[in-house]
Amino acid sequence: GLEEAPLKPVQDAGSILMQGYLEKRSREHSFFGSEWQKRWCVLNRRTFYYYANEKSKHPKGTFSIENYSARLAFHLRKDSRKRCCFELICPGKRTYE
């Protein structure tokens, strides 16, 4: 499940370090494998939020980035987007692709 913070919007726009669309791999597997979902993502100093789109008032998910690190992961895709794939990883917690 989702960790740490309750699902709520980012209140202080001044605390936003980066925001924009990313494709996030779903945890659910379909007949065709994992699906990539386009999400509006917001990163502040402590938390990563993801929304259905930039107009959404409440996030679909949120997690504390404390102890997470990022690494390139070209193996995640076989199409032209493979050069910009990365994972957010933390021992003992969900990996976000």
PDB file of C-alpha atoms in Angstrom:
ATOM      1  CA  GLY A   1       0.000   0.000   0.000  1.00  0.00           C
ATOM      2  CA  LEU A   2       0.877   3.629   0.102  1.00  0.00           C
ATOM      3  CA  GLU A   3       3.170   4.749   2.862  1.00  0.00           C
ATOM      4  CA  GLU A   4       3.584   7.520   5.355  1.00  0.00           C
ATOM      5  CA  ALA A   5       1.607  10.678   4.550  1.00  0.00           C
ATOM      6  CA  PRO A   6      -2.167  10.720   4.086  1.00  0.00           C
ATOM      7  CA  LEU A   7      -3.345  11.515   0.568  1.00  0.00           C
ATOM      8  CA  LYS A   8      -3.627  15.286   0.334  1.00  0.00           C
ATOM      9  CA  PRO A   9      -2.666  17.957  -2.181  1.00  0.00           C
ATOM     10  CA  VAL A  10       0.600  19.866  -2.027  1.00  0.00           C
ATOM     11  CA  GLN A  11      -0.349  22.961  -0.033  1.00  0.00           C
ATOM     12  CA  ASP A  12       2.729  25.156  -0.426  1.00  0.00           C
ATOM     13  CA  ALA A  13       3.601  25.698  -4.091  1.00  0.00           C
ATOM     14  CA  GLY A  14       6.844  27.335  -2.935  1.00  0.00           C
ATOM     15  CA  SER A  15       8.058  23.984  -1.637  1.00  0.00           C
ATOM     16  CA  ILE A  16       7.829  22.286  -5.064  1.00  0.00           C
ATOM     17  CA  LEU A  17      11.248  21.307  -6.439  1.00  0.00           C
ATOM     18  CA  MET A  18      10.023  19.751  -9.693  1.00  0.00           C
ATOM     19  CA  GLN A  19       6.727  18.879 -11.358  1.00  0.00           C
ATOM     20  CA  GLY A  20       5.579  17.442 -14.665  1.00  0.00           C
ATOM     21  CA  TYR A  21       4.301  14.329 -16.390  1.00  0.00           C
ATOM     22  CA  LEU A  22       5.990  10.953 -15.968  1.00  0.00           C
ATOM     23  CA  GLU A  23       4.871   7.467 -16.891  1.00  0.00           C
ATOM     24  CA  LYS A  24       4.619   5.208 -13.848  1.00  0.00           C
ATOM     25  CA  ARG A  25       4.479   1.451 -14.084  1.00  0.00           C
ATOM     26  CA  SER A  26       1.380  -0.041 -12.491  1.00  0.00           C
ATOM     27  CA  ARG A  27       1.762  -2.709  -9.811  1.00  0.00           C
ATOM     28  CA  GLU A  28      -1.170  -4.644 -11.269  1.00  0.00           C
ATOM     29  CA  HIS A  29      -0.322  -6.998 -14.113  1.00  0.00           C
ATOM     30  CA  SER A  30      -2.738  -7.524 -16.984  1.00  0.00           C
ATOM     31  CA  PHE A  31      -2.649 -10.185 -19.695  1.00  0.00           C
ATOM     32  CA  PHE A  32      -0.218  -7.912 -21.557  1.00  0.00           C
ATOM     33  CA  GLY A  33       2.059  -7.350 -18.531  1.00  0.00           C
ATOM     34  CA  SER A  34       2.452  -4.193 -16.454  1.00  0.00           C
ATOM     35  CA  GLU A  35       0.838  -1.058 -17.807  1.00  0.00           C
ATOM     36  CA  TRP A  36       2.503   2.353 -17.979  1.00  0.00           C
ATOM     37  CA  GLN A  37       0.251   5.116 -16.661  1.00  0.00           C
ATOM     38  CA  LYS A  38       0.785   8.806 -17.403  1.00  0.00           C
ATOM     39  CA  ARG A  39       0.728  10.737 -14.117  1.00  0.00           C
ATOM     40  CA  TRP A  40       1.270  14.353 -13.103  1.00  0.00           C
ATOM     41  CA  CYS A  41       4.092  14.162 -10.556  1.00  0.00           C
ATOM     42  CA  VAL A  42       5.161  16.697  -7.941  1.00  0.00           C
ATOM     43  CA  LEU A  43       8.335  16.485  -5.868  1.00  0.00           C
ATOM     44  CA  ASN A  44       9.086  18.564  -2.807  1.00  0.00           C
ATOM     45  CA  ARG A  45      11.921  18.160  -0.306  1.00  0.00           C
ATOM     46  CA  ARG A  46      10.227  15.335   1.567  1.00  0.00           C
ATOM     47  CA  THR A  47       7.466  13.821  -0.536  1.00  0.00           C
ATOM     48  CA  PHE A  48       6.706  12.521  -4.044  1.00  0.00           C
ATOM     49  CA  TYR A  49       3.062  12.977  -5.126  1.00  0.00           C
ATOM     50  CA  TYR A  50       1.376  11.597  -8.240  1.00  0.00           C
ATOM     51  CA  TYR A  51      -1.966  12.689  -9.660  1.00  0.00           C
ATOM     52  CA  ALA A  52      -4.216  11.579 -12.528  1.00  0.00           C
ATOM     53  CA  ASN A  53      -3.447  14.912 -14.242  1.00  0.00           C
ATOM     54  CA  GLU A  54      -2.290  18.457 -13.440  1.00  0.00           C
ATOM     55  CA  LYS A  55      -5.842  19.611 -12.646  1.00  0.00           C
ATOM     56  CA  SER A  56      -6.478  16.911 -10.027  1.00  0.00           C
ATOM     57  CA  LYS A  57      -7.019  18.262  -6.533  1.00  0.00           C
ATOM     58  CA  HIS A  58      -6.049  15.076  -4.669  1.00  0.00           C
ATOM     59  CA  PRO A  59      -3.158  12.711  -5.425  1.00  0.00           C
ATOM     60  CA  LYS A  60      -3.621   9.094  -6.458  1.00  0.00           C
ATOM     61  CA  GLY A  61      -0.569   8.299  -4.353  1.00  0.00           C
ATOM     62  CA  THR A  62       2.146   9.824  -2.220  1.00  0.00           C
ATOM     63  CA  PHE A  63       5.252   8.577  -0.435  1.00  0.00           C
ATOM     64  CA  SER A  64       8.083   9.971   1.643  1.00  0.00           C
ATOM     65  CA  ILE A  65      11.311  10.132  -0.387  1.00  0.00           C
ATOM     66  CA  GLU A  66      13.451   9.752   2.740  1.00  0.00           C
ATOM     67  CA  ASN A  67      15.978   6.930   2.143  1.00  0.00           C
ATOM     68  CA  TYR A  68      14.934   6.575  -1.522  1.00  0.00           C
ATOM     69  CA  SER A  69      17.498   6.885  -4.286  1.00  0.00           C
ATOM     70  CA  ALA A  70      17.159   7.043  -8.064  1.00  0.00           C
ATOM     71  CA  ARG A  71      19.000   5.002 -10.675  1.00  0.00           C
ATOM     72  CA  LEU A  72      18.781   4.733 -14.442  1.00  0.00           C
ATOM     73  CA  ALA A  73      16.969   1.597 -15.614  1.00  0.00           C
ATOM     74  CA  PHE A  74      17.208   1.215 -19.394  1.00  0.00           C
ATOM     75  CA  HIS A  75      15.951  -2.383 -19.139  1.00  0.00           C
ATOM     76  CA  LEU A  76      12.410  -1.285 -18.178  1.00  0.00           C
ATOM     77  CA  ARG A  77      11.345  -0.458 -21.740  1.00  0.00           C
ATOM     78  CA  LYS A  78      12.245  -1.672 -25.167  1.00  0.00           C
ATOM     79  CA  ASP A  79      10.909   1.343 -27.100  1.00  0.00           C
ATOM     80  CA  SER A  80      12.458   4.740 -27.789  1.00  0.00           C
ATOM     81  CA  ARG A  81      11.714   5.881 -24.203  1.00  0.00           C
ATOM     82  CA  LYS A  82      14.137   3.407 -22.637  1.00  0.00           C
ATOM     83  CA  ARG A  83      16.894   6.050 -22.412  1.00  0.00           C
ATOM     84  CA  CYS A  84      14.924   8.093 -19.880  1.00  0.00           C
ATOM     85  CA  CYS A  85      13.727   5.297 -17.578  1.00  0.00           C
ATOM     86  CA  PHE A  86      14.619   5.320 -13.913  1.00  0.00           C
ATOM     87  CA  GLU A  87      13.649   3.625 -10.678  1.00  0.00           C
ATOM     88  CA  LEU A  88      13.106   5.097  -7.229  1.00  0.00           C
ATOM     89  CA  ILE A  89      14.376   2.492  -4.782  1.00  0.00           C
ATOM     90  CA  CYS A  90      14.536   2.014  -1.022  1.00  0.00           C
ATOM     91  CA  PRO A  91      15.414  -1.253   0.767  1.00  0.00           C
ATOM     92  CA  GLY A  92      12.300  -2.878   2.210  1.00  0.00           C
ATOM     93  CA  LYS A  93       9.880  -0.536   0.409  1.00  0.00           C
ATOM     94  CA  ARG A  94       8.113  -0.464  -2.932  1.00  0.00           C
ATOM     95  CA  THR A  95      10.242   0.333  -5.978  1.00  0.00           C
ATOM     96  CA  TYR A  96       8.682   2.932  -8.294  1.00  0.00           C
ATOM     97  CA  GLU A  97       9.453   2.563 -12.008  1.00  0.00           C
TER      98      GLU A  97
END
